[in-house]
Amino acid sequence: MSLEEHKASTRDKLIRMANQIATFFHSKPREEGLAGTAEHINKFWEPRMRRHLFEVLDSGGEGLDELVIAASEKIRRPSDPVTAAQAAEANADVSG
C-alpha cells in the first residue's frame, strides 16, 4: 500500500467513525446531538485523530455528516504537532 493509499484509507475510516457518532446523536434533539457529538470526539479521540478530522473539515468536509460539521465548532482543535527540529530549537533556546 502506498503512502497516498494509506492516507486515503485512514481518512475514510475517520470519516466513517465520525459519521457513526453523528448517526447515534441524530436521534436526540438538535442541540443535544451537537453537544453529544462534540463531547464524544473531544473525550475519546486523541489529538492526532482530531487533527485529521480538522484537515477533512478544512478541505470542505466532504463525506462528513452535517451534524459532525455543525458540531465542529465545539470540538477542540489540537495544536499543530511539534517537529523534532522545532523541539531541538526550543531546547537550544532554553539551554543556550
PDB file of N, CA and C in Angstrom, residues 47-93:
ATOM      1  N   PRO A  47      -5.556  13.598  20.087  1.00  0.00           N
ATOM      2  CA  PRO A  47      -5.299  14.810  19.285  1.00  0.00           C
ATOM      3  C   PRO A  47      -4.979  14.528  17.822  1.00  0.00           C
ATOM      4  N   ARG A  48      -4.235  13.467  17.552  1.00  0.00           N
ATOM      5  CA  ARG A  48      -3.897  13.147  16.154  1.00  0.00           C
ATOM      6  C   ARG A  48      -5.165  12.881  15.333  1.00  0.00           C
ATOM      7  N   MET A  49      -6.133  12.190  15.912  1.00  0.00           N
ATOM      8  CA  MET A  49      -7.381  11.910  15.201  1.00  0.00           C
ATOM      9  C   MET A  49      -8.161  13.200  14.961  1.00  0.00           C
ATOM     10  N   ARG A  50      -8.218  14.049  15.997  1.00  0.00           N
ATOM     11  CA  ARG A  50      -8.928  15.323  15.831  1.00  0.00           C
ATOM     12  C   ARG A  50      -8.217  16.204  14.818  1.00  0.00           C
ATOM     13  N   ARG A  51      -6.888  16.156  14.781  1.00  0.00           N
ATOM     14  CA  ARG A  51      -6.130  16.921  13.792  1.00  0.00           C
ATOM     15  C   ARG A  51      -6.523  16.468  12.381  1.00  0.00           C
ATOM     16  N   HIS A  52      -6.601  15.153  12.175  1.00  0.00           N
ATOM     17  CA  HIS A  52      -7.018  14.625  10.864  1.00  0.00           C
ATOM     18  C   HIS A  52      -8.453  15.029  10.542  1.00  0.00           C
ATOM     19  N   LEU A  53      -9.326  15.020  11.548  1.00  0.00           N
ATOM     20  CA  LEU A  53     -10.707  15.445  11.325  1.00  0.00           C
ATOM     21  C   LEU A  53     -10.745  16.891  10.842  1.00  0.00           C
ATOM     22  N   PHE A  54      -9.955  17.755  11.480  1.00  0.00           N
ATOM     23  CA  PHE A  54      -9.943  19.159  11.059  1.00  0.00           C
ATOM     24  C   PHE A  54      -9.314  19.341   9.680  1.00  0.00           C
ATOM     25  N   GLU A  55      -8.419  18.458   9.290  1.00  0.00           N
ATOM     26  CA  GLU A  55      -7.892  18.501   7.914  1.00  0.00           C
ATOM     27  C   GLU A  55      -9.027  18.242   6.929  1.00  0.00           C
ATOM     28  N   VAL A  56      -9.879  17.269   7.252  1.00  0.00           N
ATOM     29  CA  VAL A  56     -11.036  16.971   6.397  1.00  0.00           C
ATOM     30  C   VAL A  56     -11.989  18.167   6.384  1.00  0.00           C
ATOM     31  N   LEU A  57     -12.277  18.706   7.568  1.00  0.00           N
ATOM     32  CA  LEU A  57     -13.183  19.854   7.667  1.00  0.00           C
ATOM     33  C   LEU A  57     -12.626  21.067   6.905  1.00  0.00           C
ATOM     34  N   ASP A  58     -11.333  21.328   7.087  1.00  0.00           N
ATOM     35  CA  ASP A  58     -10.713  22.488   6.445  1.00  0.00           C
ATOM     36  C   ASP A  58     -10.660  22.360   4.922  1.00  0.00           C
ATOM     37  N   SER A  59     -10.718  21.123   4.434  1.00  0.00           N
ATOM     38  CA  SER A  59     -10.709  20.920   2.989  1.00  0.00           C
ATOM     39  C   SER A  59     -12.125  20.789   2.423  1.00  0.00           C
ATOM     40  N   GLY A  60     -13.138  21.163   3.218  1.00  0.00           N
ATOM     41  CA  GLY A  60     -14.507  21.183   2.728  1.00  0.00           C
ATOM     42  C   GLY A  60     -15.450  20.209   3.411  1.00  0.00           C
ATOM     43  N   GLY A  61     -14.906  19.266   4.168  1.00  0.00           N
ATOM     44  CA  GLY A  61     -15.757  18.341   4.919  1.00  0.00           C
ATOM     45  C   GLY A  61     -16.440  17.279   4.077  1.00  0.00           C
ATOM     46  N   GLU A  62     -15.939  17.030   2.888  1.00  0.00           N
ATOM     47  CA  GLU A  62     -16.581  16.057   2.001  1.00  0.00           C
ATOM     48  C   GLU A  62     -16.698  14.690   2.671  1.00  0.00           C
ATOM     49  N   GLY A  63     -17.906  14.154   2.660  1.00  0.00           N
ATOM     50  CA  GLY A  63     -18.181  12.843   3.222  1.00  0.00           C
ATOM     51  C   GLY A  63     -18.646  12.872   4.665  1.00  0.00           C
ATOM     52  N   LEU A  64     -18.476  14.017   5.336  1.00  0.00           N
ATOM     53  CA  LEU A  64     -18.877  14.106   6.737  1.00  0.00           C
ATOM     54  C   LEU A  64     -20.363  14.414   6.869  1.00  0.00           C
ATOM     55  N   ASP A  65     -20.994  13.776   7.830  1.00  0.00           N
ATOM     56  CA  ASP A  65     -22.383  14.054   8.175  1.00  0.00           C
ATOM     57  C   ASP A  65     -22.497  15.509   8.600  1.00  0.00           C
ATOM     58  N   GLU A  66     -23.589  16.145   8.261  1.00  0.00           N
ATOM     59  CA  GLU A  66     -23.765  17.567   8.581  1.00  0.00           C
ATOM     60  C   GLU A  66     -23.723  17.827  10.080  1.00  0.00           C
ATOM     61  N   LEU A  67     -24.089  16.840  10.894  1.00  0.00           N
ATOM     62  CA  LEU A  67     -24.043  17.019  12.345  1.00  0.00           C
ATOM     63  C   LEU A  67     -22.587  17.122  12.819  1.00  0.00           C
ATOM     64  N   VAL A  68     -21.694  16.362  12.219  1.00  0.00           N
ATOM     65  CA  VAL A  68     -20.268  16.461  12.556  1.00  0.00           C
ATOM     66  C   VAL A  68     -19.754  17.843  12.172  1.00  0.00           C
ATOM     67  N   ILE A  69     -20.126  18.298  10.989  1.00  0.00           N
ATOM     68  CA  ILE A  69     -19.683  19.618  10.524  1.00  0.00           C
ATOM     69  C   ILE A  69     -20.192  20.703  11.466  1.00  0.00           C
ATOM     70  N   ALA A  70     -21.451  20.638  11.833  1.00  0.00           N
ATOM     71  CA  ALA A  70     -22.022  21.643  12.728  1.00  0.00           C
ATOM     72  C   ALA A  70     -21.408  21.558  14.128  1.00  0.00           C
ATOM     73  N   ALA A  71     -21.126  20.353  14.590  1.00  0.00           N
ATOM     74  CA  ALA A  71     -20.551  20.174  15.930  1.00  0.00           C
ATOM     75  C   ALA A  71     -19.086  20.576  15.975  1.00  0.00           C
ATOM     76  N   SER A  72     -18.458  20.737  14.832  1.00  0.00           N
ATOM     77  CA  SER A  72     -17.023  21.029  14.804  1.00  0.00           C
ATOM     78  C   SER A  72     -16.675  22.319  15.532  1.00  0.00           C
ATOM     79  N   GLU A  73     -17.626  23.233  15.654  1.00  0.00           N
ATOM     80  CA  GLU A  73     -17.370  24.474  16.397  1.00  0.00           C
ATOM     81  C   GLU A  73     -17.107  24.189  17.870  1.00  0.00           C
ATOM     82  N   LYS A  74     -17.591  23.039  18.348  1.00  0.00           N
ATOM     83  CA  LYS A  74     -17.432  22.679  19.763  1.00  0.00           C
ATOM     84  C   LYS A  74     -16.334  21.638  19.979  1.00  0.00           C
ATOM     85  N   ILE A  75     -15.733  21.188  18.899  1.00  0.00           N
ATOM     86  CA  ILE A  75     -14.666  20.191  19.004  1.00  0.00           C
ATOM     87  C   ILE A  75     -13.341  20.929  19.181  1.00  0.00           C
ATOM     88  N   ARG A  76     -12.550  20.480  20.146  1.00  0.00           N
ATOM     89  CA  ARG A  76     -11.262  21.120  20.405  1.00  0.00           C
ATOM     90  C   ARG A  76     -10.288  20.818  19.269  1.00  0.00           C
ATOM     91  N   ARG A  77      -9.777  21.887  18.680  1.00  0.00           N
ATOM     92  CA  ARG A  77      -8.777  21.744  17.618  1.00  0.00           C
ATOM     93  C   ARG A  77      -7.408  21.606  18.287  1.00  0.00           C
ATOM     94  N   PRO A  78      -6.731  20.479  18.037  1.00  0.00           N
ATOM     95  CA  PRO A  78      -5.413  20.317  18.660  1.00  0.00           C
ATOM     96  C   PRO A  78      -4.401  21.270  18.034  1.00  0.00           C
ATOM     97  N   SER A  79      -3.388  21.619  18.806  1.00  0.00           N
ATOM     98  CA  SER A  79      -2.343  22.470  18.257  1.00  0.00           C
ATOM     99  C   SER A  79      -1.551  21.661  17.240  1.00  0.00           C
ATOM    100  N   ASP A  80      -0.839  22.359  16.392  1.00  0.00           N
ATOM    101  CA  ASP A  80      -0.028  21.678  15.392  1.00  0.00           C
ATOM    102  C   ASP A  80       1.032  20.834  16.081  1.00  0.00           C
ATOM    103  N   PRO A  81       1.355  19.689  15.504  1.00  0.00           N
ATOM    104  CA  PRO A  81       2.372  18.851  16.133  1.00  0.00           C
ATOM    105  C   PRO A  81       3.732  19.545  16.089  1.00  0.00           C
ATOM    106  N   VAL A  82       4.519  19.334  17.115  1.00  0.00           N
ATOM    107  CA  VAL A  82       5.862  19.898  17.163  1.00  0.00           C
ATOM    108  C   VAL A  82       6.798  18.930  16.449  1.00  0.00           C
ATOM    109  N   THR A  83       7.547  19.458  15.492  1.00  0.00           N
ATOM    110  CA  THR A  83       8.506  18.616  14.781  1.00  0.00           C
ATOM    111  C   THR A  83       9.754  18.456  15.633  1.00  0.00           C
ATOM    112  N   ALA A  84      10.576  17.479  15.308  1.00  0.00           N
ATOM    113  CA  ALA A  84      11.818  17.246  16.041  1.00  0.00           C
ATOM    114  C   ALA A  84      12.722  18.469  15.944  1.00  0.00           C
ATOM    115  N   ALA A  85      12.745  19.107  14.790  1.00  0.00           N
ATOM    116  CA  ALA A  85      13.582  20.300  14.604  1.00  0.00           C
ATOM    117  C   ALA A  85      13.113  21.439  15.494  1.00  0.00           C
ATOM    118  N   GLN A  86      11.792  21.610  15.605  1.00  0.00           N
ATOM    119  CA  GLN A  86      11.243  22.679  16.463  1.00  0.00           C
ATOM    120  C   GLN A  86      11.568  22.396  17.926  1.00  0.00           C
ATOM    121  N   ALA A  87      11.461  21.142  18.326  1.00  0.00           N
ATOM    122  CA  ALA A  87      11.760  20.787  19.714  1.00  0.00           C
ATOM    123  C   ALA A  87      13.233  21.032  20.021  1.00  0.00           C
ATOM    124  N   ALA A  88      14.122  20.651  19.096  1.00  0.00           N
ATOM    125  CA  ALA A  88      15.557  20.871  19.291  1.00  0.00           C
ATOM    126  C   ALA A  88      15.865  22.360  19.378  1.00  0.00           C
ATOM    127  N   GLU A  89      15.228  23.156  18.529  1.00  0.00           N
ATOM    128  CA  GLU A  89      15.430  24.595  18.545  1.00  0.00           C
ATOM    129  C   GLU A  89      14.952  25.200  19.865  1.00  0.00           C
ATOM    130  N   ALA A  90      13.802  24.750  20.343  1.00  0.00           N
ATOM    131  CA  ALA A  90      13.284  25.251  21.624  1.00  0.00           C
ATOM    132  C   ALA A  90      14.220  24.877  22.767  1.00  0.00           C
ATOM    133  N   ASN A  91      14.753  23.648  22.749  1.00  0.00           N
ATOM    134  CA  ASN A  91      15.689  23.224  23.789  1.00  0.00           C
ATOM    135  C   ASN A  91      16.980  24.021  23.727  1.00  0.00           C
ATOM    136  N   ALA A  92      17.455  24.341  22.523  1.00  0.00           N
ATOM    137  CA  ALA A  92      18.673  25.142  22.367  1.00  0.00           C
ATOM    138  C   ALA A  92      18.450  26.549  22.906  1.00  0.00           C
ATOM    139  N   ASP A  93      17.271  27.101  22.664  1.00  0.00           N
ATOM    140  CA  ASP A  93      16.954  28.447  23.155  1.00  0.00           C
ATOM    141  C   ASP A  93      16.943  28.489  24.673  1.00  0.00           C
TER     142      ASP A  93
END
